[in-house]
Coordinates of C-alpha atoms in Angstrom, one line a residue:
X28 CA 20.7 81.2 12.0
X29 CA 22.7 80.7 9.0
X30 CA 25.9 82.3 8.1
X31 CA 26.6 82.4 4.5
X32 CA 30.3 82.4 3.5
X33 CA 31.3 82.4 -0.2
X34 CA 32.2 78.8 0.0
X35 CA 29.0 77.5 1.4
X36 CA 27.2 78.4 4.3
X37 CA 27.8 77.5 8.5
X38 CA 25.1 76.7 11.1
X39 CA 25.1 77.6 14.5
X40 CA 24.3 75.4 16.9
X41 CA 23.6 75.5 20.3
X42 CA 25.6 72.4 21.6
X43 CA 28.5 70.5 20.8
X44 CA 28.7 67.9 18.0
X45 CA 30.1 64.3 18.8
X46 CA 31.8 63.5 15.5
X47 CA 32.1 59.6 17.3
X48 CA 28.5 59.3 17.9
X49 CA 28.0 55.7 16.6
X50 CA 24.5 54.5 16.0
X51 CA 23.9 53.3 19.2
X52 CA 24.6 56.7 20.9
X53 CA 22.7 58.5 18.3
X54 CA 19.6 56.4 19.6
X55 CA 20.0 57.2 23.1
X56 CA 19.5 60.3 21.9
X57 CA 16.2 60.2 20.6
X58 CA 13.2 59.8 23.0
X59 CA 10.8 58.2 20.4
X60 CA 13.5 55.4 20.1
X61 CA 14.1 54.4 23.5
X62 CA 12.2 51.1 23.4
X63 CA 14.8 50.4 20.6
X64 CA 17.7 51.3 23.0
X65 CA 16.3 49.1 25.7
X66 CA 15.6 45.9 22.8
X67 CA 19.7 46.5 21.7
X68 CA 20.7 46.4 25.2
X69 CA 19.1 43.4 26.1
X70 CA 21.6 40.6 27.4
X71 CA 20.5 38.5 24.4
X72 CA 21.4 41.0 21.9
X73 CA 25.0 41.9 22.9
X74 CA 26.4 40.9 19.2
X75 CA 23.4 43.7 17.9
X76 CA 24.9 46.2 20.1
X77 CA 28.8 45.6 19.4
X78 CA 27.7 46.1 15.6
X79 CA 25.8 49.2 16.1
X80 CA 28.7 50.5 18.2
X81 CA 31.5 49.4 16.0
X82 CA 33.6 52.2 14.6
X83 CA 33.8 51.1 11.2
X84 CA 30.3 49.6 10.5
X85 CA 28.7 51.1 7.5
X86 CA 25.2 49.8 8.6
X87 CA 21.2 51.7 7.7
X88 CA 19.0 50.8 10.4
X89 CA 15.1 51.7 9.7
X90 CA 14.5 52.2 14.1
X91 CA 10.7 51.5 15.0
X92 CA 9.1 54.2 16.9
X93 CA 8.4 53.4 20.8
X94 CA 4.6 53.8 19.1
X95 CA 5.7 50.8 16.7
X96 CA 7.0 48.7 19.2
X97 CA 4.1 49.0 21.3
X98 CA 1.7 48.1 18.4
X99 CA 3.9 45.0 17.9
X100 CA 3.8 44.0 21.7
X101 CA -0.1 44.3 21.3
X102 CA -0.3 42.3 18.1
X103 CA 2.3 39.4 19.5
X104 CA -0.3 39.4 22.5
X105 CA 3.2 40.2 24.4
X106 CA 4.4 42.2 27.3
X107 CA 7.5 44.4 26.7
X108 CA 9.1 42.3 28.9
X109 CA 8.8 39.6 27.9
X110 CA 9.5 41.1 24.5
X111 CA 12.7 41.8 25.6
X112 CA 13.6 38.1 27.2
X113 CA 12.6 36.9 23.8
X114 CA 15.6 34.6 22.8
X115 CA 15.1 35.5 18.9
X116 CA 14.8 39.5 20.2
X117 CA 18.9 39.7 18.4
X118 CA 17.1 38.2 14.8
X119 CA 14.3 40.7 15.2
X120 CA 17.4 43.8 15.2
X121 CA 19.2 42.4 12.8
X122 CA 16.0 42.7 10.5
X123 CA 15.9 46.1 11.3
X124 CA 19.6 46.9 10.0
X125 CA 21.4 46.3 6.6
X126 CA 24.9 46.6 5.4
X127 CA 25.9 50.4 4.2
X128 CA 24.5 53.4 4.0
X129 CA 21.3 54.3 2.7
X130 CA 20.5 58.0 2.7
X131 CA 16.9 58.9 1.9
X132 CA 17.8 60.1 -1.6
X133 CA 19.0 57.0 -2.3
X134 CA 15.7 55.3 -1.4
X135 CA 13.3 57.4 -3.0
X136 CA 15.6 57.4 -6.0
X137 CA 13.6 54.5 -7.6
X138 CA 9.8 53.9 -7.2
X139 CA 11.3 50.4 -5.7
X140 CA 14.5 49.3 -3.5
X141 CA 15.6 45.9 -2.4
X142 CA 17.3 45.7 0.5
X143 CA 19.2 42.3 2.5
X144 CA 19.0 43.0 6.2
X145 CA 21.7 41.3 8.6
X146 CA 18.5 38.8 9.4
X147 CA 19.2 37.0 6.0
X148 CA 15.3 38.4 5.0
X149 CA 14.4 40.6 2.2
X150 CA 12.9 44.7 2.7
X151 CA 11.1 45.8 0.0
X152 CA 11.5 49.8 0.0
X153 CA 8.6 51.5 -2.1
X154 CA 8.5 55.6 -3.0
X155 CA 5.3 57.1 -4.0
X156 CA 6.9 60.3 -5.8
X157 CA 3.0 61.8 -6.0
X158 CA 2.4 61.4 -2.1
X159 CA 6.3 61.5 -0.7
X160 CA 5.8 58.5 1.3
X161 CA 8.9 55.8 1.6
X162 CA 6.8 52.7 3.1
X163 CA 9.1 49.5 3.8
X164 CA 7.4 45.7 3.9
X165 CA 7.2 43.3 5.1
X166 CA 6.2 45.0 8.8
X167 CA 3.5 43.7 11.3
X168 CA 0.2 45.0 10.2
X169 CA 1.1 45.4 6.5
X170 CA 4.0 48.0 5.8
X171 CA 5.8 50.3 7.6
X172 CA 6.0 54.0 6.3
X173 CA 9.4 56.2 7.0
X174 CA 8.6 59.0 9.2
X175 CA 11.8 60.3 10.2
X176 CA 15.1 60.2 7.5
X177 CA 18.3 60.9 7.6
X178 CA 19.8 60.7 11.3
X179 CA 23.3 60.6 11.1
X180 CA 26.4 58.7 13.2
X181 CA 29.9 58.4 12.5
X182 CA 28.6 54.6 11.5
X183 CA 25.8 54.5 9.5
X184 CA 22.4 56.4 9.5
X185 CA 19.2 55.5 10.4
X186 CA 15.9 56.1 9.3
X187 CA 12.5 56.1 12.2
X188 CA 9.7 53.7 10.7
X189 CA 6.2 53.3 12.2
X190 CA 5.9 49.8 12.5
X191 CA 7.9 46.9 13.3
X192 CA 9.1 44.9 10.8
X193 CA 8.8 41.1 10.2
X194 CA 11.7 38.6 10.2

């Protein structure tokens, strides 16, 4: 429940709150992202994991679903391990993640964003205002649609997509 106060209003909540909960921890967190866990802690991607880690990052990561990463082991014709032995697995992350932080406001503040991921490529971020949707291209199978916004770390924040996206 609630509590209002004159200056605002406190929640109560039920555990405690890791005000150092970096991006990385955040994602252990979250069943649906555990593929993505596994991906960043993947000998190959060491570098991805220090970033997501690092205190001071300021970094939006749009995390596919364990549902998106299966899709995109199915369309590569791939097991997902051999997905994560792939050598360019550390490109595929960093084309997941750009540098600061993107709330979802700030996406769906223009009908289209622009985005530079830490892969070098371009994300184009479209909002339908009539139907709510915030779908993000390129991604295997056509475009990738935001289904979760807004989880926060002491890092950055990152936003659950349904499909994987292309680098």
């Amino acid at each position: 429940p609630d509590v209002e106060a004159r200056n605002g209003v406190a929640h109560v909540v039920d555990a405690v709150i890791d005000a150092d909960a970096n991006l990385a921890v955040v994602a252990q967190g979250i069943d649906v992202l555990s593929t993505l866990v596994a991906a960043a802690s993947a000998e190959q991607s060491f570098a991805v994991l220090a970033a997501l880690k690092a205190r001071f990052s300021r970094l939006t990561v749009f995390a596919p679903t364990n549902a998106a990463f299966a899709n995109f082991f199915e369309a590569e014709g791939i097991s997902p391990e051999e997905a994560l032995a792939l050598p360019t697995l550390p490109t595929i992350l960093l084309g997941h993640t750009v540098f600061g932080v993107y709330t979802s406001d700030d996406l769906t503040a223009k009908p289209t964003t622009t985005l530079t991921t830490l892969a070098g490529t371009t994300l184009t971020l479209k909002y339908n205002r009539d139907t709510k949707v915030l779908s993000v291209s390129p991604a295997v199978g056509g475009t990738a649609t935001v289904v979760v916004v807004d989880v926060a770390a002491s890092n950055g924040i990152a936003h659950a997509i349904d499909a994987v996206i292309e680098v």
